[in-house]
Each structure stands twice: as C-alpha cells, then as structure tokens.
CSV table of C-alpha atoms and ligand atoms in Angstrom, one decimal:
chain,number,residue,atom,x,y,z
A,1,MET,CA,15.7,30.2,-18.5
A,2,SER,CA,12.2,29.9,-19.9
A,3,ARG,CA,12.1,33.6,-20.6
A,4,LEU,CA,15.1,33.3,-22.9
A,5,HIS,CA,13.1,32.5,-26.0
A,6,HIS,CA,13.7,35.4,-28.4
A,7,VAL,CA,15.3,35.4,-31.8
A,8,LEU,CA,18.0,38.2,-31.5
A,9,ALA,CA,19.1,38.6,-35.1
A,10,VAL,CA,18.9,37.0,-38.5
A,11,ASP,CA,21.7,37.9,-40.9
A,12,PRO,CA,21.0,36.5,-44.3
A,13,VAL,CA,24.1,38.0,-45.8
A,14,ARG,CA,26.6,36.5,-43.3
A,15,GLN,CA,24.2,33.5,-43.1
A,16,PHE,CA,23.7,33.1,-39.3
A,17,VAL,CA,21.0,33.5,-36.8
A,18,ASP,CA,21.5,34.6,-33.2
A,19,THR,CA,18.9,33.3,-30.8
A,20,GLU,CA,18.3,32.8,-27.1
A,21,GLY,CA,18.8,29.3,-25.7
A,22,MET,CA,15.1,28.4,-25.1
A,23,THR,CA,13.8,29.6,-28.5
A,24,PRO,CA,11.6,26.8,-29.9
A,25,TYR,CA,12.3,25.8,-33.4
A,26,ASP,CA,8.9,27.0,-34.7
A,27,SER,CA,9.7,30.6,-33.6
A,28,LEU,CA,13.2,30.3,-35.0
A,29,VAL,CA,11.9,28.9,-38.4
A,30,GLU,CA,9.3,31.7,-38.6
A,31,ALA,CA,11.9,34.4,-38.0
A,32,THR,CA,14.4,32.9,-40.5
A,33,LEU,CA,11.9,32.1,-43.3
A,34,ALA,CA,10.8,35.7,-43.2
A,35,GLU,CA,14.4,36.6,-44.2
A,36,GLY,CA,14.5,33.9,-46.9
A,37,VAL,CA,16.8,31.5,-44.9
A,38,MET,CA,16.4,28.6,-42.5
A,39,PRO,CA,18.7,27.0,-39.9
A,40,CYS,CA,20.8,24.4,-41.7
A,41,VAL,CA,19.2,21.6,-39.6
A,42,VAL,CA,15.7,22.0,-38.1
A,43,PRO,CA,14.7,19.1,-35.8
A,44,GLN,CA,11.2,17.8,-36.7
A,45,LEU,CA,9.3,18.8,-33.6
A,46,ARG,CA,8.2,22.5,-33.2
A,47,SER,CA,8.7,22.5,-29.4
A,48,ILE,CA,12.4,21.5,-29.4
A,49,THR,CA,14.5,24.4,-28.3
A,50,VAL,CA,17.8,25.5,-29.8
A,51,GLY,CA,19.6,25.1,-26.6
A,52,GLY,CA,18.1,21.7,-26.0
A,53,ALA,CA,19.0,20.5,-29.5
A,54,VAL,CA,22.7,21.6,-28.9
A,55,ALA,CA,22.9,20.1,-25.4
A,56,GLY,CA,21.2,16.9,-26.7
A,57,ILE,CA,21.3,15.7,-30.2
A,58,GLY,CA,19.3,17.1,-33.1
A,59,ILE,CA,19.0,15.7,-36.6
A,60,GLU,CA,17.0,16.1,-39.8
A,61,SER,CA,16.9,15.3,-43.5
A,62,SER,CA,19.5,18.0,-44.2
A,63,SER,CA,22.0,16.3,-41.9
A,64,PHE,CA,23.6,14.3,-44.7
A,65,ARG,CA,25.1,17.7,-45.7
A,66,TYR,CA,25.3,19.8,-42.5
A,67,GLY,CA,25.7,17.1,-39.8
A,68,LEU,CA,23.9,17.2,-36.5
A,69,VAL,CA,22.5,20.4,-35.1
A,70,HIS,CA,25.5,21.2,-33.0
A,71,GLU,CA,27.7,21.0,-36.1
A,72,THR,CA,25.9,24.1,-37.5
A,73,VAL,CA,26.7,26.2,-34.4
A,74,ARG,CA,29.3,29.0,-34.6
A,75,GLU,CA,29.2,30.3,-31.1
A,76,LEU,CA,27.6,29.6,-27.7
A,77,ASP,CA,27.1,31.7,-24.6
A,78,VAL,CA,27.1,29.2,-21.7
A,79,LEU,CA,25.9,29.9,-18.2
A,80,LEU,CA,28.1,28.0,-15.7
A,81,ALA,CA,26.9,26.9,-12.3
A,82,ASP,CA,28.9,29.7,-10.6
A,83,SER,CA,26.9,32.2,-12.7
A,84,THR,CA,29.8,33.0,-15.0
A,85,VAL,CA,28.8,33.4,-18.7
A,86,LEU,CA,31.4,32.2,-21.2
A,87,THR,CA,31.4,32.7,-25.0
A,88,CYS,CA,32.6,29.5,-26.6
A,89,THR,CA,33.7,29.1,-30.2
A,90,PRO,CA,35.6,26.4,-32.1
A,91,ASP,CA,38.8,28.4,-31.8
A,92,ASN,CA,38.8,30.5,-28.6
A,93,GLU,CA,40.1,29.5,-25.1
A,94,HIS,CA,36.8,27.8,-24.3
A,95,ARG,CA,36.8,25.5,-27.4
A,96,ASP,CA,36.9,22.5,-25.1
A,97,LEU,CA,33.5,23.5,-23.8
A,98,PHE,CA,32.2,24.3,-27.3
A,99,PHE,CA,33.1,20.8,-28.4
A,100,GLY,CA,32.1,19.1,-25.1
A,101,PHE,CA,28.7,20.7,-24.9
A,102,PRO,CA,26.8,18.5,-27.3
A,103,ASN,CA,25.2,15.6,-25.5
A,104,SER,CA,26.1,17.0,-22.1
A,105,TYR,CA,22.4,17.6,-21.4
A,106,GLY,CA,22.9,20.6,-19.1
A,107,THR,CA,25.5,19.0,-16.9
A,108,LEU,CA,28.2,21.4,-17.9
A,109,GLY,CA,26.2,24.6,-18.3
A,110,TYR,CA,23.2,26.2,-20.0
A,111,ALA,CA,23.2,27.7,-23.4
A,112,LEU,CA,21.9,31.2,-23.1
A,113,ARG,CA,22.6,32.3,-26.7
A,114,VAL,CA,23.4,30.3,-29.8
A,115,ARG,CA,24.7,31.6,-33.1
A,116,ALA,CA,23.9,29.0,-35.8
A,117,ASP,CA,24.5,28.8,-39.6
A,118,THR,CA,21.6,29.4,-42.0
A,119,VAL,CA,21.0,28.5,-45.6
A,120,PRO,CA,18.9,30.3,-48.2
A,121,VAL,CA,15.6,28.7,-49.0
A,122,GLN,CA,13.2,28.7,-52.0
A,123,PRO,CA,9.4,28.9,-51.4
A,124,TYR,CA,8.7,25.2,-52.2
A,125,VAL,CA,10.2,21.7,-51.9
A,126,THR,CA,9.6,18.9,-54.4
A,127,LEU,CA,9.7,15.5,-52.9
A,128,THR,CA,10.4,12.1,-54.6
A,129,HIS,CA,9.6,8.9,-52.8
A,130,HIS,CA,11.7,6.0,-54.0
A,131,PRO,CA,10.4,2.5,-53.1
A,132,PHE,CA,12.6,-0.5,-52.2
A,133,THR,CA,11.8,-4.1,-51.3
A,134,SER,CA,15.0,-5.1,-49.5
A,135,GLY,CA,17.2,-3.5,-46.8
A,136,ARG,CA,20.3,-3.9,-48.8
A,137,SER,CA,19.0,-2.0,-51.9
A,138,PHE,CA,17.5,0.6,-49.6
A,139,PHE,CA,20.7,1.3,-47.7
A,140,THR,CA,22.8,1.3,-50.9
A,141,ALA,CA,20.5,3.9,-52.3
A,142,LEU,CA,20.6,6.0,-49.1
A,143,GLY,CA,24.4,6.1,-49.3
A,144,ARG,CA,24.2,7.0,-53.0
A,145,PHE,CA,21.7,9.8,-52.5
A,146,CYS,CA,24.1,11.4,-49.9
A,147,ASP,CA,26.2,12.4,-52.9
A,148,ALA,CA,23.3,13.5,-55.2
A,149,GLN,CA,22.3,17.1,-56.0
A,150,VAL,CA,19.4,17.2,-53.6
A,151,ASP,CA,18.7,19.3,-50.5
A,152,PHE,CA,17.1,16.7,-48.2
A,153,VAL,CA,17.5,12.9,-47.8
A,154,GLU,CA,15.7,10.5,-45.4
A,155,GLY,CA,14.1,7.1,-45.3
A,156,VAL,CA,11.2,5.2,-43.8
A,157,VAL,CA,11.0,1.4,-43.2
A,158,PHE,CA,7.4,0.3,-43.1
A,159,ASP,CA,8.3,-3.3,-42.9
A,160,ARG,CA,11.1,-5.6,-44.1
A,161,GLY,CA,9.8,-5.6,-47.7
A,162,SER,CA,8.6,-2.0,-47.9
A,163,LEU,CA,11.2,0.7,-47.5
A,164,TYR,CA,11.2,4.2,-49.0
A,165,VAL,CA,13.9,6.8,-49.5
A,166,THR,CA,12.6,10.4,-49.9
A,167,THR,CA,14.8,13.0,-51.6
A,168,ALA,CA,13.7,16.6,-51.7
A,169,SER,CA,14.9,19.7,-53.4
A,170,PHE,CA,14.1,23.4,-53.2
A,171,VAL,CA,12.1,24.9,-56.2
A,172,ASP,CA,10.5,28.2,-57.0
A,173,THR,CA,7.2,27.0,-58.4
A,174,VAL,CA,5.1,23.8,-58.1
A,175,PRO,CA,2.1,22.4,-60.0
A,176,PHE,CA,0.2,21.8,-56.8
A,177,GLU,CA,0.7,22.1,-53.0
A,178,SER,CA,-0.2,19.3,-50.6
A,179,ASP,CA,-1.5,19.9,-47.1
A,180,TYR,CA,-0.8,17.4,-44.3
A,181,ARG,CA,-1.8,19.5,-41.4
A,182,PHE,CA,-5.4,18.2,-41.1
A,183,GLU,CA,-7.3,15.6,-43.1
A,184,HIS,CA,-4.4,14.0,-44.9
A,185,ILE,CA,-1.5,12.3,-43.2
A,186,TYR,CA,2.1,12.8,-44.4
A,187,TYR,CA,3.6,9.3,-43.7
A,188,ARG,CA,0.8,7.6,-45.6
A,189,SER,CA,1.4,9.8,-48.6
A,190,ILE,CA,4.9,8.3,-48.9
A,191,ARG,CA,3.5,5.0,-50.1
A,192,GLU,CA,0.7,6.6,-52.1
A,193,ARG,CA,2.4,9.0,-54.4
A,194,GLU,CA,5.8,9.1,-56.1
A,195,ARG,CA,6.1,12.9,-56.3
A,196,ASP,CA,4.8,15.6,-54.0
A,197,HIS,CA,5.1,19.3,-53.4
A,198,LEU,CA,5.1,21.3,-50.1
A,199,SER,CA,5.8,24.8,-49.1
A,200,ILE,CA,9.1,25.1,-47.3
A,201,GLY,CA,7.3,25.7,-44.0
A,202,ASP,CA,5.1,22.6,-44.4
A,203,TYR,CA,8.1,20.6,-45.4
A,204,LEU,CA,9.9,21.4,-42.2
A,205,TRP,CA,6.9,20.5,-40.1
A,206,ARG,CA,5.8,17.5,-42.2
A,207,TRP,CA,6.4,15.2,-39.3
A,208,ASP,CA,5.1,17.4,-36.5
A,209,THR,CA,1.4,17.1,-37.3
A,210,ASP,CA,1.3,13.4,-36.6
A,211,TRP,CA,4.5,13.3,-34.4
A,212,PHE,CA,5.8,11.1,-37.2
A,213,TRP,CA,3.2,8.3,-36.8
A,214,CYS,CA,2.9,8.4,-33.0
A,215,SER,CA,-0.4,10.3,-33.2
A,216,ARG,CA,-2.1,6.9,-34.0
A,217,ASN,CA,-1.5,5.9,-30.4
A,218,LEU,CA,-4.1,8.6,-29.5
A,219,TRP,CA,-6.3,7.5,-32.5
A,220,ALA,CA,-5.6,10.8,-34.1
A,221,ASP,CA,-5.1,9.1,-37.4
A,222,LYS,CA,-8.9,8.4,-37.5
A,223,PRO,CA,-10.8,11.0,-39.5
A,224,LEU,CA,-13.4,11.5,-36.8
A,225,VAL,CA,-10.9,12.1,-34.1
A,226,ARG,CA,-8.9,14.4,-36.4
A,227,ARG,CA,-12.0,16.5,-36.9
A,228,LEU,CA,-12.8,16.6,-33.2
A,229,LEU,CA,-9.2,17.7,-32.3
A,230,GLY,CA,-9.1,20.2,-35.1
A,231,ARG,CA,-6.0,21.6,-36.8
A,232,GLU,CA,-4.7,23.5,-33.8
A,233,ARG,CA,-4.4,20.3,-31.7
A,234,LEU,CA,-2.8,18.1,-34.3
A,235,ASN,CA,0.8,18.8,-33.3
A,236,SER,CA,3.6,17.3,-31.2
A,237,ARG,CA,3.0,19.8,-28.3
A,238,PHE,CA,-0.5,18.5,-27.8
A,239,TYR,CA,0.5,14.8,-28.0
A,240,GLN,CA,3.4,15.4,-25.5
A,241,LYS,CA,0.9,16.8,-23.0
A,242,VAL,CA,-1.3,13.8,-23.3
A,243,MET,CA,1.6,11.4,-23.1
A,244,ARG,CA,3.0,13.1,-20.0
A,245,TRP,CA,-0.4,12.9,-18.4
A,246,ASN,CA,-0.6,9.2,-19.3
A,247,SER,CA,2.9,8.4,-17.9
A,248,ARG,CA,2.1,10.3,-14.7
A,249,TRP,CA,-1.1,8.3,-14.0
A,250,GLY,CA,0.0,5.1,-15.6
A,251,VAL,CA,-3.3,4.8,-17.5
A,252,ALA,CA,-2.1,2.6,-20.4
A,253,ARG,CA,0.0,0.5,-18.1
A,254,ARG,CA,-2.9,-0.3,-15.8
A,255,LEU,CA,-5.2,-1.1,-18.8
A,256,GLU,CA,-2.6,-3.5,-20.2
A,257,ARG,CA,-2.2,-5.3,-16.9
A,258,LEU,CA,-6.0,-5.8,-16.8
A,259,ALA,CA,-5.8,-7.4,-20.2
A,260,GLY,CA,-3.0,-9.7,-19.0
A,261,ARG,CA,-0.3,-8.0,-21.0
A,262,TYR,CA,3.0,-6.2,-20.2
A,263,ARG,CA,4.4,-3.1,-22.0
A,264,GLU,CA,7.7,-1.4,-22.4
A,265,SER,CA,8.3,1.9,-24.1
A,266,VAL,CA,11.1,1.8,-26.6
A,267,ILE,CA,11.7,5.3,-27.7
A,268,GLN,CA,15.1,5.6,-29.1
A,269,ASP,CA,17.3,7.4,-31.7
A,270,VAL,CA,20.6,5.7,-32.5
A,271,VAL,CA,23.2,6.3,-35.1
A,272,ILE,CA,24.8,3.3,-36.8
A,273,PRO,CA,27.5,3.3,-39.5
A,274,LEU,CA,26.0,2.7,-42.9
A,275,GLN,CA,28.0,-0.5,-43.4
A,276,HIS,CA,26.3,-2.1,-40.3
A,277,ALA,CA,22.9,-0.8,-41.1
A,278,PRO,CA,21.4,-3.9,-42.8
A,279,GLU,CA,22.3,-6.1,-39.8
A,280,PHE,CA,21.1,-3.5,-37.4
A,281,LEU,CA,17.7,-3.3,-39.2
A,282,GLU,CA,17.5,-7.1,-39.1
A,283,PHE,CA,18.0,-7.0,-35.4
A,284,LEU,CA,15.3,-4.3,-34.9
A,285,VAL,CA,12.8,-6.2,-37.0
A,286,ARG,CA,13.5,-9.5,-35.4
A,287,GLU,CA,14.0,-8.6,-31.7
A,288,ILE,CA,12.1,-5.3,-31.2
A,289,GLY,CA,9.4,-5.4,-33.8
A,290,ILE,CA,8.6,-1.7,-33.9
A,291,ALA,CA,7.5,-0.2,-37.3
A,292,PRO,CA,7.7,2.2,-39.0
A,293,ILE,CA,11.3,3.2,-38.4
A,294,TRP,CA,12.7,6.6,-39.5
A,295,VAL,CA,16.1,6.4,-41.1
A,296,CYS,CA,18.1,9.5,-41.6
A,297,PRO,CA,21.7,9.8,-43.0
A,298,VAL,CA,24.2,12.0,-41.2
A,299,ARG,CA,27.8,12.9,-42.0
A,300,HIS,CA,30.3,14.9,-40.1
A,301,ARG,CA,30.4,18.4,-41.6
A,302,ASN,CA,33.9,19.3,-40.5
A,303,ALA,CA,36.4,16.5,-40.2
A,304,GLN,CA,38.6,18.6,-37.8
A,305,HIS,CA,35.8,19.0,-35.3
A,306,ARG,CA,35.5,16.3,-32.7
A,307,PHE,CA,32.7,16.1,-30.1
A,308,PRO,CA,33.8,13.8,-27.3
A,309,LEU,CA,30.4,13.1,-25.9
A,310,PHE,CA,29.0,12.1,-29.3
A,311,ARG,CA,31.9,10.7,-31.4
A,312,LEU,CA,31.4,10.0,-35.1
A,313,ASP,CA,34.0,8.9,-37.5
A,314,PRO,CA,34.5,11.7,-40.0
A,315,ASP,CA,35.1,9.2,-42.8
A,316,LYS,CA,31.8,7.4,-42.4
A,317,ILE,CA,28.2,7.9,-43.3
A,318,TYR,CA,25.9,7.1,-40.4
A,319,LEU,CA,22.2,6.4,-40.3
A,320,ASN,CA,20.0,7.6,-37.5
A,321,PHE,CA,17.4,4.9,-36.7
A,322,GLY,CA,14.4,6.5,-34.9
A,323,PHE,CA,11.9,4.0,-33.4
A,324,TRP,CA,9.3,5.1,-30.9
A,325,ASP,CA,6.6,2.8,-29.7
A,326,VAL,CA,5.5,0.3,-27.0
A,327,VAL,CA,6.5,-3.4,-27.1
A,328,HIS,CA,3.7,-5.5,-25.8
A,329,THR,CA,4.3,-9.0,-24.3
A,330,ARG,CA,2.4,-11.7,-22.6
A,331,ARG,CA,5.5,-12.6,-20.6
A,332,MET,CA,7.0,-10.4,-17.9
A,333,HIS,CA,10.6,-9.3,-18.6
A,334,VAL,CA,13.1,-7.5,-16.4
A,335,THR,CA,12.6,-3.7,-16.5
A,336,GLY,CA,14.1,-2.2,-19.6
A,337,HIS,CA,14.6,-5.6,-21.3
A,338,PHE,CA,14.1,-4.4,-24.9
A,339,ASN,CA,15.9,-1.1,-24.3
A,340,ARG,CA,18.9,-3.1,-23.1
A,341,LEU,CA,18.8,-5.2,-26.2
A,342,VAL,CA,19.0,-2.1,-28.3
A,343,GLU,CA,21.9,-0.7,-26.2
A,344,GLU,CA,23.8,-3.9,-26.7
A,345,ALA,CA,23.1,-4.0,-30.4
A,346,VAL,CA,24.2,-0.4,-30.8
A,347,ALA,CA,27.5,-1.1,-29.1
A,348,ARG,CA,27.9,-4.3,-31.3
A,349,HIS,CA,27.4,-2.3,-34.5
A,350,GLU,CA,29.7,0.5,-33.5
A,351,GLY,CA,26.9,3.0,-33.1
A,352,THR,CA,26.0,5.7,-30.6
A,353,LYS,CA,22.7,6.3,-28.8
A,354,SER,CA,21.0,9.6,-28.0
A,355,LEU,CA,20.4,10.0,-24.3
A,356,TYR,CA,17.1,11.8,-24.3
A,357,SER,CA,15.1,8.6,-23.6
A,358,ASP,CA,15.5,5.8,-21.2
A,359,SER,CA,19.0,4.3,-20.8
A,360,TYR,CA,20.1,1.2,-18.8
A,361,TYR,CA,23.8,1.2,-19.3
A,362,THR,CA,26.1,0.1,-16.5
A,363,ARG,CA,28.5,2.9,-15.5
A,364,ASP,CA,31.4,1.1,-17.3
A,365,ALA,CA,29.5,0.5,-20.5
A,366,PHE,CA,28.2,4.1,-20.5
A,367,TRP,CA,31.7,5.6,-20.3
A,368,GLN,CA,32.9,3.3,-23.0
A,369,GLN,CA,30.4,4.9,-25.4
A,370,TYR,CA,30.9,8.5,-24.2
A,371,ASP,CA,34.4,9.9,-23.6
A,372,GLU,CA,34.8,9.8,-19.8
A,373,GLN,CA,38.3,11.4,-19.7
A,374,ALA,CA,37.2,14.4,-21.7
A,375,TYR,CA,34.0,14.8,-19.6
A,376,ARG,CA,35.9,14.6,-16.3
A,377,ALA,CA,38.3,17.3,-17.6
A,378,LEU,CA,35.4,19.5,-18.6
A,379,LYS,CA,33.7,19.0,-15.2
A,380,ALA,CA,36.9,19.9,-13.4
A,381,ARG,CA,37.3,23.1,-15.3
A,382,TYR,CA,33.7,24.3,-15.7
A,383,ASP,CA,31.7,22.7,-12.9
A,384,PRO,CA,34.2,21.6,-10.2
A,385,GLU,CA,31.6,21.3,-7.5
A,386,SER,CA,29.3,19.3,-9.8
A,387,ARG,CA,26.3,21.5,-9.0
A,388,PHE,CA,24.8,20.5,-12.4
A,389,GLY,CA,25.2,16.8,-11.6
A,390,ASP,CA,26.8,14.0,-13.5
A,391,LEU,CA,25.8,12.9,-17.0
A,392,TYR,CA,25.5,9.2,-16.1
A,393,ASP,CA,23.4,10.0,-13.1
A,394,LYS,CA,21.1,12.4,-15.0
A,395,CYS,CA,20.6,10.3,-18.1
A,396,VAL,CA,20.8,6.7,-16.8
A,397,ARG,CA,20.1,6.5,-13.1
A,398,ALA,CA,17.3,9.1,-13.2
A,399,ALA,CA,15.7,7.3,-16.0
A,400,ARG,CA,15.9,4.0,-14.1
A,401,ALA,CA,14.5,5.6,-11.0
A,402,ARG,CA,11.4,6.5,-13.0
A,403,HIS,CA,10.4,2.8,-13.5
B,1,FAD,C1,9.8,12.9,-27.3
B,1,FAD,C2,11.0,13.3,-28.0
B,1,FAD,C3,11.0,13.4,-29.4
B,1,FAD,C4,12.2,13.8,-30.1
B,1,FAD,N1,12.1,13.9,-31.4
B,1,FAD,C5,13.2,14.5,-32.1
B,1,FAD,C6,13.1,14.7,-33.5
B,1,FAD,O1,12.1,14.5,-34.1
B,1,FAD,N2,14.2,15.2,-34.1
B,1,FAD,C7,15.4,15.5,-33.4
B,1,FAD,O2,16.3,16.0,-34.0
B,1,FAD,N3,15.5,15.3,-32.1
B,1,FAD,C8,14.4,14.8,-31.4
B,1,FAD,N4,14.5,14.5,-30.1
B,1,FAD,C9,15.8,14.8,-29.4
B,1,FAD,C10,15.8,16.2,-29.0
B,1,FAD,O3,16.3,17.0,-30.0
B,1,FAD,C11,16.7,16.3,-27.8
B,1,FAD,O4,16.2,15.5,-26.7
B,1,FAD,C12,16.8,17.7,-27.2
B,1,FAD,O5,17.7,17.7,-26.1
B,1,FAD,C13,15.4,18.2,-26.7
B,1,FAD,O6,15.4,19.6,-26.6
B,1,FAD,P1,14.3,20.3,-25.7
B,1,FAD,O7,14.4,21.7,-26.1
B,1,FAD,O8,13.0,19.7,-26.0
B,1,FAD,O9,14.8,20.1,-24.3
B,1,FAD,P2,14.3,19.4,-23.0
B,1,FAD,O10,13.7,18.0,-23.3
B,1,FAD,O11,13.6,20.3,-22.2
B,1,FAD,O12,15.7,19.1,-22.3
B,1,FAD,C14,16.6,18.1,-22.7
B,1,FAD,C15,17.8,18.2,-22.0
B,1,FAD,O13,18.6,19.3,-22.4
B,1,FAD,C16,18.9,20.1,-21.3
B,1,FAD,N5,18.8,21.5,-21.9
B,1,FAD,C17,17.6,22.1,-22.3
B,1,FAD,N6,17.9,23.3,-22.7
B,1,FAD,C18,19.2,23.5,-22.5
B,1,FAD,C19,20.1,24.6,-22.7
B,1,FAD,N7,19.6,25.8,-23.2
B,1,FAD,N8,21.4,24.5,-22.4
B,1,FAD,C20,21.8,23.3,-21.8
B,1,FAD,N9,21.1,22.2,-21.6
B,1,FAD,C21,19.8,22.3,-21.9
B,1,FAD,C22,17.9,19.8,-20.2
B,1,FAD,O14,18.5,20.0,-19.0
B,1,FAD,C23,17.7,18.3,-20.5
B,1,FAD,O15,18.6,17.5,-19.9
B,1,FAD,C24,13.4,14.1,-29.4
B,1,FAD,C25,13.3,14.0,-28.0
B,1,FAD,C26,12.2,13.6,-27.3
B,1,FAD,C27,12.2,13.6,-25.8
C-alpha cells in the first residue's frame, strides 16, 4: 500500500481530484494548489493520508460548509480481503460500502483510489480572531458564523474566560503576510492580533508547524530549541517520530513515576451537538483540565447521505472538540480513567468519538454508538471471513492491550 501515494489527476473544471489512497495531504495540497484549487476539507497534519482520512475521520475549518472529509468523496476504489477491487459511489451497487467505509479503519477494505471534490482558491486568506469571555457567547457566535459569508470557521478555548472564534476568507491581495513556520507561533498569534494574513498554503498548514500546541511538550515553543531544530524539523512528522519513540521506551512515564506522579494520555477528538456544547465544555474544564481545546464546527453536507459508523443528525450543527495532552495526578487511577470519563460524557451529550486514539468502551456501549447491524451486514458481504478483523477489536481491544 505504501507505494500508492500518487496524485493521478486534478480536474479544476469538473472540480475533483483523483488520488491514490496513501497520498499524504501535503502532496495532495501541492498538486491541487498548482491548479488553483484545494480539496474541500484538508486535515491539519501534513502526514495524514487521503485513504486514512476517509477510513477514519478528517475535519477542518471548512467542515462547517463541506462536512467531514468523507462527505467530500465522490468515488472510492476499495481493495477487499479476497483481492477484489470494487468501485463504490453513492449510487452504484456498492453504495452500502461507500457509506459504511468512513470510520471502518481498514476493517472492511483498503481505499486504493479516492476521487474527492475540490474548490477554487485565491492566493491569500485573511483571518479575524474574535475574542469571547464566556462559553455561552462563544458557542452562540460559532453557530452564527456557520451562516456567515466566510470560507473557514474554527475556535480555540484557552481557558474558561478566554475563548476565540477565528473566521477566515479568501482574498487576492494582502497588506502583509505572516510566517508561523519558524520563529513565530500561530496559536499565540490568536490572542495577540485581531487581523492576520497568510498565503493559502500557510493557512492550510498553520497548525502543522506546532502540531497545534503539542510541540510545547518537546520544548519546541522555546526560541532556542526552535533555532536548534530548524524550519525543516518543526512539523508534525518530526514530533510524531519523537512521540512514538517515547511511547515505545516509556521515557516520560518512568520519569513521572520517579517524581511520584501518574500520567494518562488523553488524546481525543469528539463531536458534540452545538446545543450541548456549553455543558460539555464545562465537563472538560472541570474533570479533565486540558487546555487549549480546538473547537471546529461541522455540518452534514448532504442530508440524504447517512454514514452508519459515524452518524450525525443532518439537522444539527456539531462541534468537534480536540484535546490532546497528558493528565498528571498524584493518585493512581484505573487504566484509562480520564478517557472513560470522556466516553461517558460524549454519550451523555449525544456526541460521537473518533476512534483513532485510545478507547475503553465495553462491547455493548461501543455498538450503541456505532451501528452494529449495518456493520455486520457490510462484513458479511465484503469480508465474510473477517480477514481484516473486527472494528471493536481493532479500535478498542488493541488499544487496551497497549497499556
Ligand atoms: C496523532 C493524530 C493526530 C490527528 N490529528 C488530526 C487532525 O489534526 N485533523 C484531522 O482531521 N484528523 C486528525 N487525526 C485523525 C486522522 O485524520 C485519522 O486518524 C486518520 O485515520 C489518520 O489517517 P492516516 O493516514 O494518518 O492513517 P493511519 O494512522 O496510518 O491509519 C489509521 C487507520 O486507518 C486505516 N487506513 C489507513 N489507510 C487506509 C486506507 N487507504 N484504506 C482503508 N483504511 C486505511 C489504518 O488501517 C488504520 O486503522 C489525527 C489522528 C492522530 C493519530
């Protein structure tokens, strides 16, 4: 699969791109921007592949208009376990697989080719950062901006009393152009300036340089460390390598134990209906305590399209809450204590959780969230011998076994 990383065709007139499943988004963006277009939704990390984003869940600040990555897909070539390759579209005989593929994480088949929608771009993006001092006013504004004449909407919660909505729009010319790829840090700029201007390329990768704010865990927010690392290492690919090395050798965990502390990684993206967002934020601040939190609105693009493994109500606006950090405690908790609290709160607030990270659901609770009946029917039709394994076993049991 790793060789399937080529962009096959960009058609700016019919507004689609055809690309192989393992194409990382930075290659895809480079090829599409050269033709004056971009994929409708570009996940924030350069290394995420198109196939991975469709088999999992991908979201960005254009999702209030275009939905999740999989809602921008027109056609998929899927490799089944018996080596058959099927072309799936929303209206051919394999539409069940087309709609069942998102959030199946490779347990139904592998995406070899993806045809996805593109939109025309302009060379620059002008950003406006709107400050708020309460969750209620912040969420009301996020909902309102989803109907505004802007191209991108997202939010960041720095703490209970410091919340920002950022709206952004395409423009042809700008008075100046900021650079957050080396000495300056994008997330800090949100609180420092009301207006900002970036090239479209820099806008799409604004979060990658510092992996949102997670680079600070490697001290990469310090000027000296930034200079030592240099521009070429300030990106999510480099940080992921370091984090993988750390989790393999358990370095941070051992150091914390020596200091008499316990740690649990809470790395989650969850979507919550807008109307429950204020209470969910209160829960996060009170019980989990991770900040900042990335908040991104998402709406179903096509009310007729239903994705059984990631069900959203087409009449609702949802907010993706992304929170990625370590919770430190003096007291020992059962494994996954804080992640379990998040899972319970997501269910309580009628939300859904992405499965890329650690999950602790019981089998019953898991299949209440994700449509078991539809999944079983897909498995029976497309992977009857279950050679690709089961979604629960892959996303929950495997994660538990790691700890
Ligand atoms: C550290 C981290 C940060 C993230 N940050 C963001 C973010 O900023 N924005 C965002 O939108 N999403 C984010 N995500 C979610 C991400 O989009 C999904 O997890 C996605 O599935 C990752 O794709 P990948 O190409 O990196 O695949 P991998 O992580 O390599 O694989 C993820 C899963 O998808 C399966 N898979 C991979 N390729 C295919 C394919 N071609 N066909 C079928 N199945 C396949 C794999 O078997 C695996 O189960 C993040 C995930 C992680 C782990």
